[in-house]
Amino acid sequence: MKHLTIVIRTELEIPDTWELVEHPSGIRVLKIDDHFVSLDLVPFATRSTDPRAEWSDTDKVLAESVLDTVVEADAELTFRTRH
């Protein structure tokens, strides 16, 4: 069995009305209006070799088979403000 480590760093510029809160489940999430939003790994796939191919997560069986291989995951959400 091989192990693959993926490091994803994403910076979003968000409206002041979005909040970083702790969900009752214990994870930090964005609160956008009445929605709690968690950011996590979503596998996107295509069958096309075209450089402009469209990638999607619509193949649920494939996406689930990739997600089933995840043995550990961690997401850290922090605010950084610029003055």
C-alpha positions as CSV (number, residue, x, y, z in Angstrom):
1,M,0.0,0.0,0.0
2,K,1.3,3.5,-0.9
3,H,0.6,6.6,1.1
4,L,-0.1,10.0,-0.5
5,T,0.1,13.3,1.5
6,I,-1.7,16.3,0.1
7,V,-1.1,19.8,1.5
8,I,-3.6,22.4,0.4
9,R,-3.4,26.0,1.6
10,T,-6.2,28.3,0.5
11,E,-6.7,31.9,1.3
12,L,-10.1,33.4,0.8
13,E,-11.0,37.1,0.8
14,I,-14.4,37.0,2.5
15,P,-17.1,39.6,3.4
16,D,-17.1,41.1,6.9
17,T,-20.5,39.4,7.5
18,W,-19.0,35.9,7.4
19,E,-18.0,34.6,10.8
20,L,-15.6,32.0,12.0
21,V,-17.4,30.0,14.7
22,E,-17.2,26.7,16.6
23,H,-20.0,24.3,15.5
24,P,-21.6,22.2,18.2
25,S,-19.8,19.2,16.7
26,G,-16.5,20.8,17.9
27,I,-15.1,22.0,14.6
28,R,-14.4,25.5,13.5
29,V,-16.4,26.5,10.5
30,L,-17.5,29.6,8.6
31,K,-21.0,30.9,9.4
32,I,-22.6,32.4,6.3
33,D,-26.1,33.7,7.1
34,D,-27.8,30.5,8.6
35,H,-25.3,28.1,7.0
36,F,-22.3,26.4,8.6
37,V,-19.6,25.8,6.0
38,S,-16.7,23.4,6.5
39,L,-13.9,23.3,4.0
40,D,-12.5,19.9,3.2
41,L,-11.1,17.6,0.5
42,V,-13.4,17.1,-2.5
43,P,-12.1,14.9,-5.3
44,F,-12.7,16.2,-8.8
45,A,-12.4,14.0,-11.8
46,T,-12.6,14.0,-15.6
47,R,-12.3,11.4,-18.4
48,S,-11.1,14.0,-20.9
49,T,-7.5,14.6,-21.9
50,D,-8.5,18.0,-23.3
51,P,-6.4,20.8,-21.5
52,R,-9.7,22.7,-21.1
53,A,-11.5,19.6,-19.6
54,E,-14.3,20.2,-17.2
55,W,-13.6,18.7,-13.7
56,S,-16.5,17.7,-11.4
57,D,-17.5,15.7,-8.4
58,T,-20.6,14.3,-10.1
59,D,-19.2,10.7,-10.2
60,K,-20.2,9.9,-6.6
61,V,-19.0,6.3,-6.7
62,L,-15.5,7.4,-7.7
63,A,-15.5,10.3,-5.2
64,E,-16.6,8.0,-2.4
65,S,-13.9,5.4,-3.4
66,V,-11.2,8.2,-3.1
67,L,-12.7,9.5,0.2
68,D,-12.8,6.0,1.6
69,T,-8.9,5.9,1.4
70,V,-8.5,8.9,3.7
71,V,-7.0,7.8,7.0
72,E,-6.4,11.2,8.5
73,A,-7.5,14.7,7.7
74,D,-7.2,18.1,9.4
75,A,-8.4,21.5,8.5
76,E,-7.5,24.7,10.3
77,L,-9.4,27.9,9.8
78,T,-8.0,31.1,11.0
79,F,-8.7,34.8,10.4
80,R,-6.0,37.2,9.4
81,T,-6.9,40.9,9.1
82,R,-5.0,43.5,7.2
83,H,-4.8,47.0,8.6
